Short mmCIF file of C-alpha atoms in Angstrom, two decimals:
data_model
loop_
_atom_site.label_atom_id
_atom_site.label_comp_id
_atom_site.label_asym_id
_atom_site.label_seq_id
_atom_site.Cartn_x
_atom_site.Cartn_y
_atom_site.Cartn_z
CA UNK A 1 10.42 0.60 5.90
CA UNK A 2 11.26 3.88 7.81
CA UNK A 3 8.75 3.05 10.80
CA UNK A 4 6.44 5.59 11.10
CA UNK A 5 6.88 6.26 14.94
CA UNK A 6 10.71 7.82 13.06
CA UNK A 7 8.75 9.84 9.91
CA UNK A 8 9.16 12.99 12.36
CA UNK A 9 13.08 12.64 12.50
CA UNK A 10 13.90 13.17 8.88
CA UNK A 11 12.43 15.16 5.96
CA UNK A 12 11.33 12.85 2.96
CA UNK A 13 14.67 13.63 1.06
CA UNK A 14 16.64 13.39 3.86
CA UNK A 15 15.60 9.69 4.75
CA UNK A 16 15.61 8.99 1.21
CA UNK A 17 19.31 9.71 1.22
CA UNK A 18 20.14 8.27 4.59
CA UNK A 19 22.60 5.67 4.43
CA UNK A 20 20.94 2.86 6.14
CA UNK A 21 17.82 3.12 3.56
CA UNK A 22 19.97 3.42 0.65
CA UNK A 23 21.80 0.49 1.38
CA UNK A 24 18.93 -1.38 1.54
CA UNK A 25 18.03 0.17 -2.02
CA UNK A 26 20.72 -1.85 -3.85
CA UNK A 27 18.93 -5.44 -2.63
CA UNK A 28 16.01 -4.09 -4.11
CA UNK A 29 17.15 -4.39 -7.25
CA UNK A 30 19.30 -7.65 -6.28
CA UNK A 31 15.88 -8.96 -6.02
CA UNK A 32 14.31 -7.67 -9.57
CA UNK A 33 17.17 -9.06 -11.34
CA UNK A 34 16.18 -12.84 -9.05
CA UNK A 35 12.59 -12.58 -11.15
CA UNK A 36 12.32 -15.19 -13.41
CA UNK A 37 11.59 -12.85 -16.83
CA UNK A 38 13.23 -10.03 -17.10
CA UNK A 39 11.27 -8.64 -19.71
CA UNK A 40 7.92 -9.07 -17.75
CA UNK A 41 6.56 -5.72 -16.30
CA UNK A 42 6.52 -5.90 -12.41
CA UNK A 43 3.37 -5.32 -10.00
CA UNK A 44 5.13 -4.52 -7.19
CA UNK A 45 2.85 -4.91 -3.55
CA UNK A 46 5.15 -3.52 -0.29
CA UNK A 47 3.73 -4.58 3.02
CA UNK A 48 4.54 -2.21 5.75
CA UNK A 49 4.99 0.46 3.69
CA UNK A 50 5.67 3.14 6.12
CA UNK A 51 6.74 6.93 4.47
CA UNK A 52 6.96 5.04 0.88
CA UNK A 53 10.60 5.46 0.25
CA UNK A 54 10.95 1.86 -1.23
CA UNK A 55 8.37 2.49 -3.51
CA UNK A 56 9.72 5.79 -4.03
CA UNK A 57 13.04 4.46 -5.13
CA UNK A 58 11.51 1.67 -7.08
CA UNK A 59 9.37 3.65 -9.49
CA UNK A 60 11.34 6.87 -9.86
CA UNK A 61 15.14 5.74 -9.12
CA UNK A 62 15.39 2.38 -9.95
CA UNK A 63 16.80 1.29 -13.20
CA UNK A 64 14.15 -0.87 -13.62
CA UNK A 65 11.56 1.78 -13.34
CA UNK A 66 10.05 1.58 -16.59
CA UNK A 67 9.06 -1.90 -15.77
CA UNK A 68 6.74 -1.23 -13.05
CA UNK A 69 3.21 -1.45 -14.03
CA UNK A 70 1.64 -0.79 -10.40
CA UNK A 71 3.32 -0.46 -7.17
CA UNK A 72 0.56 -0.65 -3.72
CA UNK A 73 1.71 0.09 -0.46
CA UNK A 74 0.30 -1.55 2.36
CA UNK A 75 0.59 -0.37 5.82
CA UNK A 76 -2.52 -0.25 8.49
CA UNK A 77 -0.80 3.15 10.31
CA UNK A 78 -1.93 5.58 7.28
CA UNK A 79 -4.56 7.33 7.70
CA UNK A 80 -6.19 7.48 4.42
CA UNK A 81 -4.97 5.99 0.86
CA UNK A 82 -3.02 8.42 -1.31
CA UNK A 83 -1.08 9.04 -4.02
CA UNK A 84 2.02 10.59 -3.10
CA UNK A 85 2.91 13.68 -4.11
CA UNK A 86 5.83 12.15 -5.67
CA UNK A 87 3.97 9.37 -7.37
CA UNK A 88 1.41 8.70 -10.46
CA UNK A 89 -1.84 6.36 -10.30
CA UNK A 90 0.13 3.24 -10.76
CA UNK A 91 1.65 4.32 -6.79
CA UNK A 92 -0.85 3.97 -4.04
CA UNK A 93 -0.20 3.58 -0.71
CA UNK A 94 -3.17 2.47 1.46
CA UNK A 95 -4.45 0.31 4.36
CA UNK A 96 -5.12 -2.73 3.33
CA UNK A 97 -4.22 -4.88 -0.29
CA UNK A 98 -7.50 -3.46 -2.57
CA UNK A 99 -10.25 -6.25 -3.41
CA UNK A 100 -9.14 -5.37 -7.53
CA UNK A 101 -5.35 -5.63 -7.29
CA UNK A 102 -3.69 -7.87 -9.31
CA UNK A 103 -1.33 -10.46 -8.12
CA UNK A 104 2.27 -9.16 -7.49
CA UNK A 105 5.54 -10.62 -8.76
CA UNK A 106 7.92 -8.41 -6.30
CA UNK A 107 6.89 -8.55 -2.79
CA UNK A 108 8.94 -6.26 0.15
CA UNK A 109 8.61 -6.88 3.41
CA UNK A 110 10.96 -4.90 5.12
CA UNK A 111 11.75 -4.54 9.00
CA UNK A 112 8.24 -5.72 8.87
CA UNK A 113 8.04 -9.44 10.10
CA UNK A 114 9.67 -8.54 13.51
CA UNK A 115 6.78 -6.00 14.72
CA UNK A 116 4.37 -9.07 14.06
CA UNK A 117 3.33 -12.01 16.98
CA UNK A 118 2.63 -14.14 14.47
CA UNK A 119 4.97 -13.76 11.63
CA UNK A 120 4.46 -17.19 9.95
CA UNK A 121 0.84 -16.32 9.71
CA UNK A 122 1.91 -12.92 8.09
CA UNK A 123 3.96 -14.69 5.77
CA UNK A 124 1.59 -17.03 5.02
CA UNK A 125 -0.68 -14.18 4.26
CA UNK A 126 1.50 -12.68 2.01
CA UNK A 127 2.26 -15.23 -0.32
CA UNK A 128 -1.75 -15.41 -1.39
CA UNK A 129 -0.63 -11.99 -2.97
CA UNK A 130 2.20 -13.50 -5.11
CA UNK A 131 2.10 -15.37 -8.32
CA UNK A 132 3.78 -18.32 -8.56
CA UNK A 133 7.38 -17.70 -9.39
CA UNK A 134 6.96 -14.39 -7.61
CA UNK A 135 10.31 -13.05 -5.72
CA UNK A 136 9.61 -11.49 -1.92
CA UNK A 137 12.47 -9.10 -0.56
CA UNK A 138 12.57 -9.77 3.54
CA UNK A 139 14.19 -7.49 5.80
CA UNK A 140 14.19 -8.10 9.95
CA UNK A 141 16.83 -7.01 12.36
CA UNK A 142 19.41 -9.23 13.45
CA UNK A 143 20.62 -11.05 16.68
CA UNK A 144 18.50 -10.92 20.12
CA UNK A 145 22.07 -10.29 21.36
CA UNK A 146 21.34 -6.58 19.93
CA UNK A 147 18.06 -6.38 21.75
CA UNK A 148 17.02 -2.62 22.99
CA UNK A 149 14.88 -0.01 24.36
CA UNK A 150 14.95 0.73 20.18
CA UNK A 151 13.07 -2.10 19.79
CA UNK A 152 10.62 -2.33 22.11
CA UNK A 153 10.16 1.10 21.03
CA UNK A 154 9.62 0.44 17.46
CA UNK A 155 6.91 -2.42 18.36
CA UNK A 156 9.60 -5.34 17.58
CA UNK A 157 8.38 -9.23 19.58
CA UNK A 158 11.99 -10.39 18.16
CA UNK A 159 15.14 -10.11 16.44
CA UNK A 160 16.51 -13.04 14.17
CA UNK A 161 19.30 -15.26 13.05
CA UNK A 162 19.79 -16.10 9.49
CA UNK A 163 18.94 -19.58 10.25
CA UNK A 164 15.70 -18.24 11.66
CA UNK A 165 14.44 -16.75 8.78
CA UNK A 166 15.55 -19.71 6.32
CA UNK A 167 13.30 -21.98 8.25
CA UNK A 168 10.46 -19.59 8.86
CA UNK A 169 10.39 -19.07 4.83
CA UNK A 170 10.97 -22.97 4.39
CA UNK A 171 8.20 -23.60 6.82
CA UNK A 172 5.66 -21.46 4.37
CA UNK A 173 6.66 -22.83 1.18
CA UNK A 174 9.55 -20.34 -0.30
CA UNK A 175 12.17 -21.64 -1.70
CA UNK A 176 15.12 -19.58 -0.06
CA UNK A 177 17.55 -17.84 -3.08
CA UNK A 178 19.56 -15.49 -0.91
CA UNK A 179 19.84 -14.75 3.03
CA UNK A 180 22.76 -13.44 4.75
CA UNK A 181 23.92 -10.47 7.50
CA UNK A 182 24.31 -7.25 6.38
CA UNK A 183 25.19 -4.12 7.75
CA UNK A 184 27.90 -6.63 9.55
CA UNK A 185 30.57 -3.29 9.65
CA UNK A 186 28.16 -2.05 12.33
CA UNK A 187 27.43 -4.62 14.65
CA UNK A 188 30.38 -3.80 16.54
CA UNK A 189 29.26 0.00 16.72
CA UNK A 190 25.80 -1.23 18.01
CA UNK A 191 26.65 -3.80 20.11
CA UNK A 192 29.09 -0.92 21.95
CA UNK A 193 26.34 1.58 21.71
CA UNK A 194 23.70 -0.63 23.03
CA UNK A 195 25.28 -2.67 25.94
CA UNK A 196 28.30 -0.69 26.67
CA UNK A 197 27.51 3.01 26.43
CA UNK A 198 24.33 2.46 28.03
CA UNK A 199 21.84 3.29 24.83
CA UNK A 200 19.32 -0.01 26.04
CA UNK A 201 17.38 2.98 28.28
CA UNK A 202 13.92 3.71 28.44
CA UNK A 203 13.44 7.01 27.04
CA UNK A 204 15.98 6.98 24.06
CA UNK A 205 14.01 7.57 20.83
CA UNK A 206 14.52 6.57 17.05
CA UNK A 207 18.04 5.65 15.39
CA UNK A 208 17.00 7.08 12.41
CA UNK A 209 18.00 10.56 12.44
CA UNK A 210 20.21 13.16 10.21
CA UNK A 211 23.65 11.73 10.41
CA UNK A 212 26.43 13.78 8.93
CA UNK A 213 27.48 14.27 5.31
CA UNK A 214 30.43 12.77 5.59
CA UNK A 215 29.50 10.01 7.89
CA UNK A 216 26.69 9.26 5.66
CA UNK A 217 28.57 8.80 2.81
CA UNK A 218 31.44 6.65 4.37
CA UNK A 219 28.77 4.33 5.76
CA UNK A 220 26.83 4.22 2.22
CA UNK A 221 30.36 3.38 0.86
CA UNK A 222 30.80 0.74 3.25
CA UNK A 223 27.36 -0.78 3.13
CA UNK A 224 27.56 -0.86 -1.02
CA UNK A 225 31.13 -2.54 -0.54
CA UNK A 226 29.44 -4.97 1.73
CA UNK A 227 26.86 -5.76 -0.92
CA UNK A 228 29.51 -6.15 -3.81
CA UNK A 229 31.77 -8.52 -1.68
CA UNK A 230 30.31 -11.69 -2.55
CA UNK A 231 30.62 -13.34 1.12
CA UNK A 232 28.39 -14.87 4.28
CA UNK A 233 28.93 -12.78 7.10
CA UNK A 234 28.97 -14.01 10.35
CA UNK A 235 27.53 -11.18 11.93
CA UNK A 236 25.27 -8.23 11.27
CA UNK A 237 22.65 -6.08 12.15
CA UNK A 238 20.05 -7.37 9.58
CA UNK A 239 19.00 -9.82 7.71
CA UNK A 240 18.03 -9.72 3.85
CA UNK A 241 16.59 -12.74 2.57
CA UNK A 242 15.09 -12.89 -1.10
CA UNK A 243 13.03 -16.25 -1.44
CA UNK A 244 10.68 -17.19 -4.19
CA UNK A 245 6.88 -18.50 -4.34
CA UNK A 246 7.08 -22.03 -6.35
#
């Protein structure tokens, strides 16, 4: 999600074209294509929902958009339910998952688990709102090592290794499908900015601004060759994990 403490930095096409949200885009799909019909329309339920640019891009950009049958976003910081202006009634976003929804088979969770004590009991939680066979699309940043001011600013209690997040989804019952680093071309970038260059400081705000045209579309570029390379990573600055309810 783009937290909603950062909505102020970018106008809604702006972050929908940011780098670091389209990249995560592409494992969206990565995890449509993991369902186990791919004929079956998709009820799609997003916890932590923030601005709605997943939802966004999965009912109006997505090639599988003519699949989705509804799409709820979940996230206790909005104020009241809505439709978006850029959605239809099949897109809510709202506070809470609604008494009459139906069972989801696509789940996202993203950058959600780490601004949550107890994340097992979240995911736990979630996977009531799955079917069986249902496919959930986890996102949490990556590596204590990478801990900063940015976090404890967003709300985060942790970041994670990959092995965390295998056993936390083992632990509640998912069978894991796919986990690795990504964004592993910026870790060193990070890891300078954060604990060489002095960026761990109280009083820095939100990473997610306007970054330049050209910038963003060399780090797009990067982050989609990243996702076509079909290798584990030993480093990154997330993880993506796509496990499935048995």
């Amino acid at each position: 999600m783009a937290d909603l403490k950062e909505a102020h930095q970018l106008s809604f096409d702006q972050e929908i074209n940011h780098w670091w949200i389209r990249t995560r885009f592409l494992y969206i799909d990565k995890a449509i294509r993991r369902l186990p019909n791919m004929t079956e329309t998709i009820d799609a339920l997003e916890f932590g929902c923030g601005t709605g640019q997943n939802l966004y891009y999965l009912t109006q950009l997505s090639p599988y958009r003519a699949r989705i049958a509804s799409a709820f976003g979940i996230d206790p910081q909005l104020k009241d339910a809505t439709t978006p202006f850029w959605g239809s009634e099949k897109v809510q976003l709202v506070q809470s998952v609604p008494a009459q929804s139906a069972k989801a088979n696509l789940l996202l969770a993203m950058d959600v688990l780490e601004h949550i004590e107890n994340d097992q009991g979240a995911l736990n939680e979630w996977k009531q709102h799955l079917k069986p066979g249902g496919i959930a699309l986890i996102t949490v940043p990556a590596f204590q090592l990478l801990w900063s001011y940015q976090d404890k600013f967003l709300g985060h209690f942790r970041r994670y290794r990959r092995r965390d997040v295998m056993a936390l989804a083992a632990h509640c019952g998912f069978e894991v499908i796919y986990c690795r680093y990504i964004f592993s071309w910026a870790f060193p970038i990070v890891f300078i900015a954060r604990k060489i260059l002095g960026r761990n400081k109280e009083g820095l705000s939100a990473d997610l601004k306007p970054t330049h045209p050209i910038l963003n579309w060399f780090f797009f570029l990067a982050g989609k060759i990243e996702y076509l390379v079909r290798a584990d990573h030993l480093l990154g600055t997330s993880v993506v994990a796509i496990i499935k309810k048995n």
